[in-house]
Amino acid sequence: MQRTLKVYLAGEIHSDWRGELATAIERAGVRAELLAPVTDHDASDQCGVRILGEEDKAFWRDHKGAGINAIRTRTLLREADVVVVKFGEHYRQWNAAFDAGFAAALGTPVITLHDDGLSHALKEVDAAAMAVAATVEQVAEILGYVLSE
Amino acid sequence: MQRTLKVYLAGEIHSDWRGELATAIERAGVRAELLAPVTDHDASDQCGVRILGEEDKAFWRDHKGAGINAIRTRTLLREADVVVVKFGEHYRQWNAAFDAGFAAALGTPVITLHDDGLSHALKEVDAAAMAVAATVEQVAEILGYVLSE
Amino acid sequence: MQRTLKVYLAGEIHSDWRGELATAIERAGVRAELLAPVTDHDASDQCGVRILGEEDKAFWRDHKGAGINAIRTRTLLREADVVVVKFGEHYRQWNAAFDAGFAAALGTPVITLHDDGLSHALKEVDAAAMAVAATVEQVAEILGYVLSE
Amino acid sequence: MQRTLKVYLAGEIHSDWRGELATAIERAGVRAELLAPVTDHDASDQCGVRILGEEDKAFWRDHKGAGINAIRTRTLLREADVVVVKFGEHYRQWNAAFDAGFAAALGTPVITLHDDGLSHALKEVDAAAMAVAATVEQVAEILGYVLSE
Amino acid sequence: MQRTLKVYLAGEIHSDWRGELATAIERAGVRAELLAPVTDHDASDQCGVRILGEEDKAFWRDHKGAGINAIRTRTLLREADVVVVKFGEHYRQWNAAFDAGFAAALGTPVITLHDDGLSHALKEVDAAAMAVAATVEQVAEILGYVLSE
Amino acid sequence: MQRTLKVYLAGEIHSDWRGELATAIERAGVRAELLAPVTDHDASDQCGVRILGEEDKAFWRDHKGAGINAIRTRTLLREADVVVVKFGEHYRQWNAAFDAGFAAALGTPVITLHDDGLSHALKEVDAAAMAVAATVEQVAEILGYVLSE
Amino acid sequence: MQRTLKVYLAGEIHSDWRGELATAIERAGVRAELLAPVTDHDASDQCGVRILGEEDKAFWRDHKGAGINAIRTRTLLREADVVVVKFGEHYRQWNAAFDAGFAAALGTPVITLHDDGLSHALKEVDAAAMAVAATVEQVAEILGYVLSE
Amino acid sequence: MQRTLKVYLAGEIHSDWRGELATAIERAGVRAELLAPVTDHDASDQCGVRILGEEDKAFWRDHKGAGINAIRTRTLLREADVVVVKFGEHYRQWNAAFDAGFAAALGTPVITLHDDGLSHALKEVDAAAMAVAATVEQVAEILGYVLSE
């Protein structure tokens, strides 16, 4: 269809899955606008105290940064047509699941992206998703199909 | 105030934090109605195939169970005045974070409950919460305060 | 849990599946309040012209009746915690699918109930459901599980 | 008025009613953007297993495909100014009625399109519609009128 | 069904149609809770200046009263399951049509009540209604039917 | 501000107040996009039967037309930033009040436009408005002010 | 009417206006359930650090307390039929105005309560209110009128 | 990201903080569209009586102006991606807090801007904000970070 899809890419920021997805999408000629949180891990962690001043306690340092990051993520989550949420082996990635829950409550279609080995742990999140993909190529194909004539 | 608060207790089902909270609340005379998912781990995992028939693949076994559990959790999440979300050291607990995101999108007040050691990993979830507690006694005190004359 | 679930029973009115479900639920001691459209087929078809006056054209006769029936079904659909939608072999039952779509847009959990032979035709509706049951006993078990302590 | 109307065309995919409507609209110079599900029946049925991997059971094959198709249909249903729903003699077309119910719950104006012979079976759906048309020319005229200066 | 329907009675306050409807409903044993604006015309017109102090200009006298009356009507409009709107020959009754529009936007079922002679003038309002009645007996019958077992 | 305001002009179609407002707005250089129902009275009254076929009863003739007109008015009411509602001496204009109620329920700012002689009859509608104007020049000035740097 | 009105009393906590209103309401036999924030100023200010642990910085001490208090105020604001907001001469009372804005966005009727001397400063808040009262007796009378038969 | 952020600047109109923020944003190359109320204090105070006619009482003079200003502020508040609310030492600025409450209820991210000396008085408002800034440079940096690649 003659339309650009806004796709928010939530989750994992320590791998380059967003770049790989962008490449796959571009290669396939899919008209998707990819939206994302700030993926520079240090910038994301430090933005609160860097802009609004240092804190003694780690908790408030994180709190300030999380607030600023949420300005971006909430805006994009509300604006997205589709939300892709990537889960990986490392770290706890609770923010990824949080974003999936937020999108589900808004009624925005969710695609989860993870290895099959995580399926049992992600069963509630997957059950709220419209597609469960294992690779970025699958996500690109889904978006391509969704946008086909 | 002359009112019962409906409190949904999301997250961790392998410890007895809900029972401990119930005890603390009862001891303090707090008028809270505690709502919860099914916390019998086996019953929760098996409900899909037990009721709707066996599946060969683990993925669909989980999918069927997650759907049935979601009938309960969605209903209670929408009905709750307050959602308490407990995170622990073990397992990934993505469903806990999913429920927190769902509640946040509904505008329902969230209280997170976890050890300080998890604070960095939970910073986005905590930033969406109205209180971050470390013990069930603190949660009971918060609810008691919220309901005070 | 100490709570009654409001369950709207949409779809097929020419078989006694609602009565069978009521029996199964009662037998299992499930605290569900069953809501339904008017299931007296003639009363349902005639209510418009009986109350508001005869029409020459069948189209307007149906239109008047459908409006009055919608007062009931919309009220109950909005009020229900869960919507069960039954599809059978006979008749087209577009109103059943309409109610399923309406409930899905509201975010209310849907359980579909139909023989496996209808699964391909109902794939879009089933995909929006949280459970797909083949018998009223399964529905009763699901509701019993959802309401378990 | 100086405005393009977004019109989602739900229902029947085995006839060429969308193409005929497009022709009628173009001929009449109506500024409508026509949105539609994927209408290649095989592509639509196979998209789930083609992209996300084969399934042994027909049920899950359909389930995967229906999820991916729903990403498109939900997005377009939410975006449409008007939803036209076509019902025909063949197949059960429960997804058409589902889409009509979804649109009705969103408050989006619905136009149904079907032969008079289906009127009794569609009375609940028609009662929720703002216009009931029998031909694509009528739909084109309605859209032309709606957009007139 | 085992349920009381909340019915807001909007419109005309210079005739006793509400009392007649209450009688008809009671006689028929219908479980409806009838809600209404303040129907004492003088009390309604004077409430603003009587409680909040006199005004020189008629416009502000009316404005103060209308604000106070809206506290009641908005609360009841939002709470009602069904809204009945009565239009008569006398006065302009724009508030009746306003309430009908408000209810329609909320998705609450509307029943209009008026003589056939007003039908052309009320065509837009009637088109948004689920039933168009000419007598209070018809309204009572509709409510009785809606609440039947 | 650097922005075009979408203004829906509801009410009276037998005078040329929309044209006069357009002139006043153009003269003042106000960036407002004026939206309106179909104002050709005959076209509006006849659209139902002209497009969808004749009816014997005046009621259904009106009903068909009102449905088609509502496709336009609902779409524009939902899209408008501001709704101006004009009331005049002639005819009952219940659709104007209906649109005002609909806009009020959506939270869209309403400006009413009428002579002071109608103020008492319109007090409930005026109380829900953000401004009550007596002339199109005042409406144009309000819009100009609202859009000023 | 046979109904209890839930009235949330926002604003000023250093005077006894809530107690005076309660007395006036009781004397007049008005069926209103009065809801309020915690009005023990010290308890309100200290609740955060008392329950969740001390903070070095005043900012975070306040932040913790404000979060806990918001659990109560948000719940009651969403539940109230009417919100009364009291403004006085002393302190800045930005939370009172915040609550008024929150209620206005929800569409809940607001009554402001303040001396005439504050009217200019409160003009935006008053414009969003359905009544502007100067004394608790006036508020009690409004509620009595709103609940009259 | 490739996107312009709509930022509504609420609060204080007697200082030039909006101009300073615009300069800081421009200097940093941030793609933000700044939206604001009418900041010409006299124009804002007089708009009601200037356009709609003089009033004897100050209260109604203010009321008319506040209504017209609300047409602008409500439209922009609903449209904004982010709302910045500035509080200063002078005047009571209840409208600033009102706008913050309104934005919070809509779920729109809020940034408060004020000196640390006001923190205690603003604790409830700050607790609903995603960032609490002390200078316009900090706000510009936050917006720049939010929009970074």
GROMACS .gro file of N, CA and C in nm, chain E residues 74 98 102, chain F residues 7-8 10 77 80-87 96-114 124-133 139 142-143, chain H residues 52 67-68 70-71 74-75:
model
  162
  670ARG      N    1  -2.415   1.591   3.346
  670ARG     CA    2  -2.294   1.522   3.298
  670ARG      C    3  -2.268   1.393   3.376
  694PHE      N    4  -2.857   1.845   2.261
  694PHE     CA    5  -2.719   1.849   2.311
  694PHE      C    6  -2.689   1.720   2.388
  698PHE      N    7  -2.412   1.431   2.313
  698PHE     CA    8  -2.314   1.393   2.415
  698PHE      C    9  -2.316   1.241   2.437
  752VAL      N   10  -1.151   2.424   1.154
  752VAL     CA   11  -1.270   2.475   1.220
  752VAL      C   12  -1.394   2.417   1.153
  753TYR      N   13  -1.470   2.339   1.227
  753TYR     CA   14  -1.592   2.283   1.171
  753TYR      C   15  -1.708   2.377   1.199
  755ALA      N   16  -2.081   2.404   1.225
  755ALA     CA   17  -2.205   2.327   1.238
  755ALA      C   18  -2.325   2.420   1.241
  822LEU      N   19  -1.625   1.635   1.260
  822LEU     CA   20  -1.633   1.670   1.403
  822LEU      C   21  -1.513   1.612   1.479
  825ALA      N   22  -1.186   1.818   1.375
  825ALA     CA   23  -1.177   1.962   1.397
  825ALA      C   24  -1.100   1.998   1.524
  826ASP      N   25  -1.026   2.110   1.517
  826ASP     CA   26  -0.965   2.167   1.637
  826ASP      C   27  -1.067   2.249   1.716
  827VAL      N   28  -1.155   2.313   1.643
  827VAL     CA   29  -1.258   2.398   1.704
  827VAL      C   30  -1.388   2.375   1.629
  828VAL      N   31  -1.499   2.379   1.700
  828VAL     CA   32  -1.630   2.366   1.636
  828VAL      C   33  -1.710   2.493   1.663
  829VAL      N   34  -1.753   2.559   1.555
  829VAL     CA   35  -1.842   2.675   1.567
  829VAL      C   36  -1.983   2.627   1.537
  830VAL      N   37  -2.077   2.658   1.626
  830VAL     CA   38  -2.215   2.614   1.607
  830VAL      C   39  -2.307   2.735   1.599
  831LYS      N   40  -2.372   2.751   1.485
  831LYS     CA   41  -2.459   2.866   1.461
  831LYS      C   42  -2.605   2.829   1.483
  832PHE      N   43  -2.674   2.909   1.562
  832PHE     CA   44  -2.818   2.891   1.582
  832PHE      C   45  -2.890   3.015   1.533
  841ALA      N   46  -2.782   2.106   1.508
  841ALA     CA   47  -2.676   2.196   1.556
  841ALA      C   48  -2.643   2.166   1.703
  842ALA      N   49  -2.747   2.154   1.783
  842ALA     CA   50  -2.726   2.126   1.926
  842ALA      C   51  -2.666   1.987   1.947
  843PHE      N   52  -2.710   1.893   1.862
  843PHE     CA   53  -2.654   1.758   1.868
  843PHE      C   54  -2.503   1.763   1.843
  844ASP      N   55  -2.462   1.835   1.740
  844ASP     CA   56  -2.319   1.846   1.709
  844ASP      C   57  -2.243   1.913   1.824
  845ALA      N   58  -2.304   2.012   1.886
  845ALA     CA   59  -2.239   2.077   2.000
  845ALA      C   60  -2.217   1.979   2.114
  846GLY      N   61  -2.317   1.897   2.140
  846GLY     CA   62  -2.304   1.797   2.245
  846GLY      C   63  -2.198   1.694   2.211
  847PHE      N   64  -2.194   1.654   2.086
  847PHE     CA   65  -2.095   1.557   2.041
  847PHE      C   66  -1.954   1.615   2.059
  848ALA      N   67  -1.934   1.738   2.016
  848ALA     CA   68  -1.803   1.802   2.030
  848ALA      C   69  -1.765   1.818   2.177
  849ALA      N   70  -1.861   1.856   2.259
  849ALA     CA   71  -1.833   1.874   2.402
  849ALA      C   72  -1.786   1.743   2.465
  850ALA      N   73  -1.849   1.633   2.427
  850ALA     CA   74  -1.809   1.504   2.483
  850ALA      C   75  -1.670   1.464   2.438
  851LEU      N   76  -1.630   1.508   2.319
  851LEU     CA   77  -1.494   1.479   2.270
  851LEU      C   78  -1.391   1.572   2.334
  852GLY      N   79  -1.437   1.678   2.401
  852GLY     CA   80  -1.344   1.773   2.459
  852GLY      C   81  -1.293   1.877   2.359
  853THR      N   82  -1.356   1.886   2.245
  853THR     CA   83  -1.318   1.984   2.144
  853THR      C   84  -1.379   2.120   2.178
  854PRO      N   85  -1.298   2.227   2.176
  854PRO     CA   86  -1.352   2.360   2.206
  854PRO      C   87  -1.467   2.399   2.113
  855VAL      N   88  -1.573   2.452   2.171
  855VAL     CA   89  -1.692   2.492   2.097
  855VAL      C   90  -1.710   2.644   2.108
  856ILE      N   91  -1.742   2.708   1.996
  856ILE     CA   92  -1.785   2.848   1.996
  856ILE      C   93  -1.928   2.850   1.946
  857THR      N   94  -2.020   2.906   2.024
  857THR     CA   95  -2.158   2.918   1.974
  857THR      C   96  -2.174   3.056   1.910
  858LEU      N   97  -2.265   3.065   1.816
  858LEU     CA   98  -2.289   3.188   1.741
  858LEU      C   99  -2.439   3.207   1.727
  859HIS      N  100  -2.490   3.310   1.793
  859HIS     CA  101  -2.635   3.334   1.788
  859HIS      C  102  -2.668   3.472   1.845
  869GLU      N  103  -2.771   2.595   2.826
  869GLU     CA  104  -2.693   2.473   2.852
  869GLU      C  105  -2.584   2.456   2.745
  870VAL      N  106  -2.618   2.489   2.622
  870VAL     CA  107  -2.520   2.476   2.515
  870VAL      C  108  -2.410   2.581   2.533
  871ASP      N  109  -2.451   2.704   2.561
  871ASP     CA  110  -2.353   2.811   2.582
  871ASP      C  111  -2.260   2.780   2.701
  872ALA      N  112  -2.315   2.716   2.804
  872ALA     CA  113  -2.233   2.685   2.921
  872ALA      C  114  -2.124   2.585   2.888
  873ALA      N  115  -2.144   2.507   2.784
  873ALA     CA  116  -2.043   2.410   2.742
  873ALA      C  117  -1.948   2.469   2.639
  874ALA      N  118  -1.972   2.596   2.600
  874ALA     CA  119  -1.889   2.659   2.497
  874ALA      C  120  -1.777   2.742   2.560
  875MET      N  121  -1.671   2.763   2.487
  875MET     CA  122  -1.562   2.846   2.537
  875MET      C  123  -1.581   2.992   2.498
  876ALA      N  124  -1.668   3.017   2.402
  876ALA     CA  125  -1.700   3.155   2.367
  876ALA      C  126  -1.839   3.156   2.305
  877VAL      N  127  -1.911   3.265   2.332
  877VAL     CA  128  -2.046   3.284   2.278
  877VAL      C  129  -2.042   3.412   2.195
  878ALA      N  130  -2.050   3.396   2.063
  878ALA     CA  131  -2.039   3.511   1.974
  878ALA      C  132  -2.174   3.547   1.916
  884VAL      N  133  -1.644   3.584   1.555
  884VAL     CA  134  -1.583   3.451   1.539
  884VAL      C  135  -1.449   3.464   1.466
  887ILE      N  136  -1.195   3.600   1.702
  887ILE     CA  137  -1.152   3.497   1.799
  887ILE      C  138  -1.049   3.405   1.733
  888LEU      N  139  -1.081   3.359   1.613
  888LEU     CA  140  -0.988   3.268   1.545
  888LEU      C  141  -0.856   3.340   1.515
 1095LEU      N  142  -1.575   4.029   2.238
 1095LEU     CA  143  -1.715   3.990   2.263
 1095LEU      C  144  -1.797   4.093   2.338
 1110GLY      N  145  -1.195   3.195   2.846
 1110GLY     CA  146  -1.256   3.101   2.752
 1110GLY      C  147  -1.186   3.105   2.617
 1111ILE      N  148  -1.166   3.226   2.567
 1111ILE     CA  149  -1.101   3.238   2.436
 1111ILE      C  150  -0.957   3.187   2.441
 1113ALA      N  151  -0.849   2.961   2.630
 1113ALA     CA  152  -0.852   2.815   2.644
 1113ALA      C  153  -0.869   2.745   2.509
 1114ILE      N  154  -0.934   2.812   2.414
 1114ILE     CA  155  -0.945   2.751   2.280
 1114ILE      C  156  -0.804   2.721   2.226
 1117ARG      N  157  -0.599   2.460   2.501
 1117ARG     CA  158  -0.645   2.321   2.495
 1117ARG      C  159  -0.601   2.253   2.364
 1118THR      N  160  -0.616   2.327   2.254
 1118THR     CA  161  -0.577   2.271   2.125
 1118THR      C  162  -0.429   2.235   2.124
   0.00000   0.00000   0.00000
